Structure formats: C-alpha cells, structure tokens
mmCIF file of C-alpha atoms in Angstrom:
data_model
loop_
_atom_site.group_PDB
_atom_site.id
_atom_site.type_symbol
_atom_site.label_atom_id
_atom_site.label_comp_id
_atom_site.label_asym_id
_atom_site.label_seq_id
_atom_site.Cartn_x
_atom_site.Cartn_y
_atom_site.Cartn_z
ATOM 1 C CA UNK L 283 28.295 -69.678 84.707
ATOM 2 C CA UNK L 284 29.293 -70.820 81.230
ATOM 3 C CA UNK L 285 25.853 -69.904 79.866
ATOM 4 C CA UNK L 286 26.214 -66.397 81.315
ATOM 5 C CA UNK L 287 29.684 -66.073 79.756
ATOM 6 C CA UNK L 288 28.339 -67.220 76.386
ATOM 7 C CA UNK L 289 25.342 -64.860 76.564
ATOM 8 C CA UNK L 290 27.526 -61.940 77.669
ATOM 9 C CA UNK L 291 29.825 -62.433 74.666
ATOM 10 C CA UNK L 292 26.883 -62.823 72.293
ATOM 11 C CA UNK L 293 24.891 -59.827 73.552
ATOM 12 C CA UNK L 294 27.855 -57.625 74.549
ATOM 13 C CA UNK L 295 26.335 -57.071 77.993
ATOM 14 C CA UNK L 296 27.288 -58.494 81.366
ATOM 15 C CA UNK L 297 25.093 -61.436 82.430
ATOM 16 C CA UNK L 298 25.592 -63.454 85.601
ATOM 17 C CA UNK L 299 23.650 -65.364 88.224
ATOM 18 C CA UNK L 300 22.475 -63.240 91.173
ATOM 19 C CA UNK L 301 24.266 -62.974 94.474
ATOM 20 C CA UNK L 302 22.437 -64.502 97.395
ATOM 21 C CA UNK L 303 21.506 -61.036 98.706
ATOM 22 C CA UNK L 304 20.174 -59.971 95.287
ATOM 23 C CA UNK L 305 18.136 -63.166 95.026
ATOM 24 C CA UNK L 306 16.595 -62.665 98.471
ATOM 25 C CA UNK L 307 15.750 -59.012 97.825
ATOM 26 C CA UNK L 308 14.117 -59.933 94.503
ATOM 27 C CA UNK L 309 12.080 -62.629 96.246
ATOM 28 C CA UNK L 310 10.822 -60.703 99.257
ATOM 29 C CA UNK L 311 10.999 -57.044 98.338
ATOM 30 C CA UNK L 312 11.296 -54.379 100.988
ATOM 31 C CA UNK L 313 8.560 -55.521 103.368
ATOM 32 C CA UNK L 314 10.210 -58.672 104.761
ATOM 33 C CA UNK L 315 7.496 -60.992 103.488
ATOM 34 C CA UNK L 316 7.656 -64.680 104.343
ATOM 35 C CA UNK L 317 7.118 -65.827 100.728
ATOM 36 C CA UNK L 318 7.438 -63.894 97.442
ATOM 37 C CA UNK L 319 3.633 -63.445 97.321
ATOM 38 C CA UNK L 320 3.242 -62.412 100.964
ATOM 39 C CA UNK L 321 2.512 -64.419 104.091
ATOM 40 C CA UNK L 322 -0.111 -66.917 102.860
ATOM 41 C CA UNK L 323 0.758 -70.514 103.766
ATOM 42 C CA UNK L 324 -0.090 -73.790 102.047
ATOM 43 C CA UNK L 325 -1.829 -72.749 98.820
ATOM 44 C CA UNK L 326 -1.395 -74.696 95.598
ATOM 45 C CA UNK L 327 -2.116 -71.680 93.395
ATOM 46 C CA UNK L 328 1.042 -69.822 94.463
ATOM 47 C CA UNK L 329 3.934 -72.212 93.768
ATOM 48 C CA UNK L 330 4.942 -75.699 92.696
ATOM 49 C CA UNK L 331 6.039 -77.847 95.657
ATOM 50 C CA UNK L 332 5.670 -81.396 97.021
ATOM 51 C CA UNK L 333 1.895 -81.793 97.024
ATOM 52 C CA UNK L 334 -0.562 -84.621 96.381
ATOM 53 C CA UNK L 335 0.915 -85.110 92.889
ATOM 54 C CA UNK L 336 4.288 -86.233 94.276
ATOM 55 C CA UNK L 337 5.245 -89.454 96.027
ATOM 56 C CA UNK L 338 7.498 -88.192 98.822
ATOM 57 C CA UNK L 339 6.846 -88.984 102.481
ATOM 58 C CA UNK L 340 6.688 -85.204 103.127
ATOM 59 C CA UNK L 341 4.237 -84.426 100.297
ATOM 60 C CA UNK L 342 1.154 -82.461 101.351
ATOM 61 C CA UNK L 343 -1.827 -84.675 100.400
ATOM 62 C CA UNK L 344 -4.310 -81.835 100.985
ATOM 63 C CA UNK L 345 -2.942 -79.487 98.305
ATOM 64 C CA UNK L 346 -2.946 -79.814 94.520
ATOM 65 C CA UNK L 347 -0.698 -77.434 92.576
ATOM 66 C CA UNK L 348 -1.381 -79.379 89.379
ATOM 67 C CA UNK L 349 2.135 -80.662 88.650
ATOM 68 C CA UNK L 350 3.880 -83.918 89.659
ATOM 69 C CA UNK L 351 7.300 -82.466 88.739
ATOM 70 C CA UNK L 352 8.495 -79.107 87.395
ATOM 71 C CA UNK L 353 5.919 -76.744 85.930
ATOM 72 C CA UNK L 354 6.152 -74.389 82.951
ATOM 73 C CA UNK L 355 7.732 -71.025 83.713
ATOM 74 C CA UNK L 356 5.079 -68.541 84.812
ATOM 75 C CA UNK L 357 2.474 -71.166 85.758
ATOM 76 C CA UNK L 358 1.850 -69.424 89.111
ATOM 77 C CA UNK L 359 1.368 -65.687 88.417
ATOM 78 C CA UNK L 360 -0.309 -65.184 91.814
ATOM 79 C CA UNK L 361 2.984 -66.237 93.406
ATOM 80 C CA UNK L 362 4.991 -63.357 91.909
ATOM 81 C CA UNK L 363 7.327 -61.303 94.096
ATOM 82 C CA UNK L 364 6.690 -57.603 94.834
ATOM 83 C CA UNK L 365 8.855 -56.819 91.788
ATOM 84 C CA UNK L 366 6.724 -59.046 89.541
ATOM 85 C CA UNK L 367 9.291 -61.851 89.324
ATOM 86 C CA UNK L 368 7.670 -65.241 88.947
ATOM 87 C CA UNK L 369 8.812 -68.668 90.137
ATOM 88 C CA UNK L 370 11.029 -67.301 92.920
ATOM 89 C CA UNK L 371 9.623 -70.023 95.184
ATOM 90 C CA UNK L 372 9.122 -73.644 94.235
ATOM 91 C CA UNK L 373 9.530 -75.334 90.872
ATOM 92 C CA UNK L 374 13.365 -75.457 90.947
ATOM 93 C CA UNK L 375 16.024 -74.303 93.400
ATOM 94 C CA UNK L 376 18.099 -71.490 91.883
ATOM 95 C CA UNK L 377 21.874 -71.200 92.025
ATOM 96 C CA UNK L 378 23.398 -68.040 93.501
ATOM 97 C CA UNK L 379 26.829 -66.566 92.839
ATOM 98 C CA UNK L 380 27.983 -66.784 96.464
ATOM 99 C CA UNK L 381 29.697 -69.778 97.954
ATOM 100 C CA UNK L 382 28.087 -71.187 101.079
ATOM 101 C CA UNK L 383 29.108 -70.071 104.566
ATOM 102 C CA UNK L 384 27.221 -69.517 107.780
ATOM 103 C CA UNK L 385 25.930 -65.967 108.050
ATOM 104 C CA UNK L 386 28.287 -63.732 109.956
ATOM 105 C CA UNK L 387 27.662 -60.509 111.872
ATOM 106 C CA UNK L 388 28.254 -57.331 109.958
ATOM 107 C CA UNK L 389 26.920 -55.374 107.034
ATOM 108 C CA UNK L 390 23.360 -56.350 106.137
ATOM 109 C CA UNK L 391 23.016 -54.166 103.026
ATOM 110 C CA UNK L 392 23.796 -56.337 100.019
ATOM 111 C CA UNK L 393 26.329 -58.532 101.870
ATOM 112 C CA UNK L 394 28.528 -60.801 99.779
ATOM 113 C CA UNK L 395 29.302 -64.349 100.743
ATOM 114 C CA UNK L 396 32.682 -65.988 100.221
ATOM 115 C CA UNK L 397 34.163 -65.781 96.726
ATOM 116 C CA UNK L 398 35.427 -69.357 96.900
ATOM 117 C CA UNK L 399 34.579 -72.580 98.656
ATOM 118 C CA UNK L 400 33.356 -76.127 98.177
ATOM 119 C CA UNK L 401 29.634 -75.366 97.782
ATOM 120 C CA UNK L 402 27.517 -72.644 96.171
ATOM 121 C CA UNK L 403 24.239 -71.448 97.609
ATOM 122 C CA UNK L 404 20.899 -72.172 96.008
ATOM 123 C CA UNK L 405 17.595 -70.634 97.040
ATOM 124 C CA UNK L 406 13.832 -70.879 96.528
ATOM 125 C CA UNK L 407 12.862 -74.500 97.093
ATOM 126 C CA UNK L 408 11.540 -76.796 94.375
ATOM 127 C CA UNK L 409 8.770 -79.150 93.329
ATOM 128 C CA UNK L 410 10.397 -81.687 95.683
ATOM 129 C CA UNK L 411 10.292 -79.327 98.698
ATOM 130 C CA UNK L 412 7.923 -78.995 101.625
ATOM 131 C CA UNK L 413 5.899 -75.791 101.496
ATOM 132 C CA UNK L 414 7.854 -74.257 104.376
ATOM 133 C CA UNK L 415 11.054 -74.600 102.308
ATOM 134 C CA UNK L 416 9.647 -71.999 99.907
ATOM 135 C CA UNK L 417 10.193 -69.194 102.448
ATOM 136 C CA UNK L 418 12.346 -66.349 101.130
ATOM 137 C CA UNK L 419 14.974 -66.943 103.836
ATOM 138 C CA UNK L 420 15.553 -70.672 103.252
ATOM 139 C CA UNK L 421 18.920 -71.547 101.773
ATOM 140 C CA UNK L 422 20.704 -74.686 100.727
ATOM 141 C CA UNK L 423 23.957 -75.503 98.942
ATOM 142 C CA UNK L 424 25.783 -78.046 96.889
ATOM 143 C CA UNK L 425 28.975 -78.547 94.910
ATOM 144 C CA UNK L 426 29.044 -76.202 91.891
ATOM 145 C CA UNK L 427 29.202 -79.218 89.572
ATOM 146 C CA UNK L 428 26.060 -80.812 91.058
ATOM 147 C CA UNK L 429 23.021 -81.144 88.800
ATOM 148 C CA UNK L 430 19.515 -82.416 89.460
ATOM 149 C CA UNK L 431 16.046 -82.130 87.922
ATOM 150 C CA UNK L 432 14.960 -79.669 90.609
ATOM 151 C CA UNK L 433 17.888 -77.248 90.355
ATOM 152 C CA UNK L 434 18.224 -74.412 87.864
ATOM 153 C CA UNK L 435 19.196 -70.771 87.603
ATOM 154 C CA UNK L 436 17.998 -67.323 86.616
ATOM 155 C CA UNK L 437 20.224 -64.613 85.264
ATOM 156 C CA UNK L 438 20.875 -60.950 85.984
ATOM 157 C CA UNK L 439 21.772 -58.432 83.316
ATOM 158 C CA UNK L 440 23.921 -55.655 84.734
ATOM 159 C CA UNK L 441 22.568 -52.382 83.389
ATOM 160 C CA UNK L 442 24.662 -49.385 82.458
#
C-alpha cells in the first residue's frame, strides 16, 4: 500500500493493488477457465509451483518447472491469462485490496469484500503451492503486516 502511495505521488496517477474481483477477472477472463492459461492440469511449462525442485511433502516429483524457489517475472509466457497477464498463477501469492470474509450471496459483478478486518486476501498460489492451488478461484489470507518469500503484489493504474 505504501509503494502504491509513493508511486501515485511520483507519477501523479492513482496506483493501488487490485480488488479480489479485479484480480480474479484478470486471471480467468470471461470464459470461467480453471487456470489463467485454460484448463490444462499439471504442466511445468505454465507456472512455478511445488515440483521436483522443492522439498515439500506435497511437491510433485513428476513435474519440473525449472525453479526451486521463485522464478523471474515472465518465465512462463504460455501461462498468461486471456488478457496477456503473466504470473497470475504460481511464483508468489498476490495481495488484494479486500479484507477476507466468507463469500456472501448477492451481487456477483465486481463485488467488494469488507473494507476492514484482521486479514487481507491473497490469490494465485506460489512456488510453495500444490498445482491445484493455482486455480483462479483459490483464495487465502493473512494479516496485512505478514511477509514471506512467496508473497508479493501487482499494481493497478486507474485510467482516466
């Protein structure tokens, strides 16, 4: 949030992290795909996740994505979303603007989560995640002050 404030002041534009609904739309597009790239499961050329290069009990020993930890941005161009956004799944979880709450019935077009709470949502899975955690609908959360080597963010520039 502080980076977005700094960048907004520097560039004289409004930068922020995406809402959870914006993040999900950017990841899966309009066709309800399972992953940003479509519905293909278990391929190491689409995203960075817990594969044979990692040492977790849940690592997939049959797949090699080439990285034991985080990968360079854009290392998996075949895993891009329908909008051409890369790294929406795997590599690092991404913070969202919304605070965490269970989904509630109601408006499904760009719904907003709570504006306050104890935990913020993060989406996308990471290099520590099982492949199934890379699905566009998977969500997690943590305290806004939490940091880890598999958690990051992307930013949105609000256009005029």
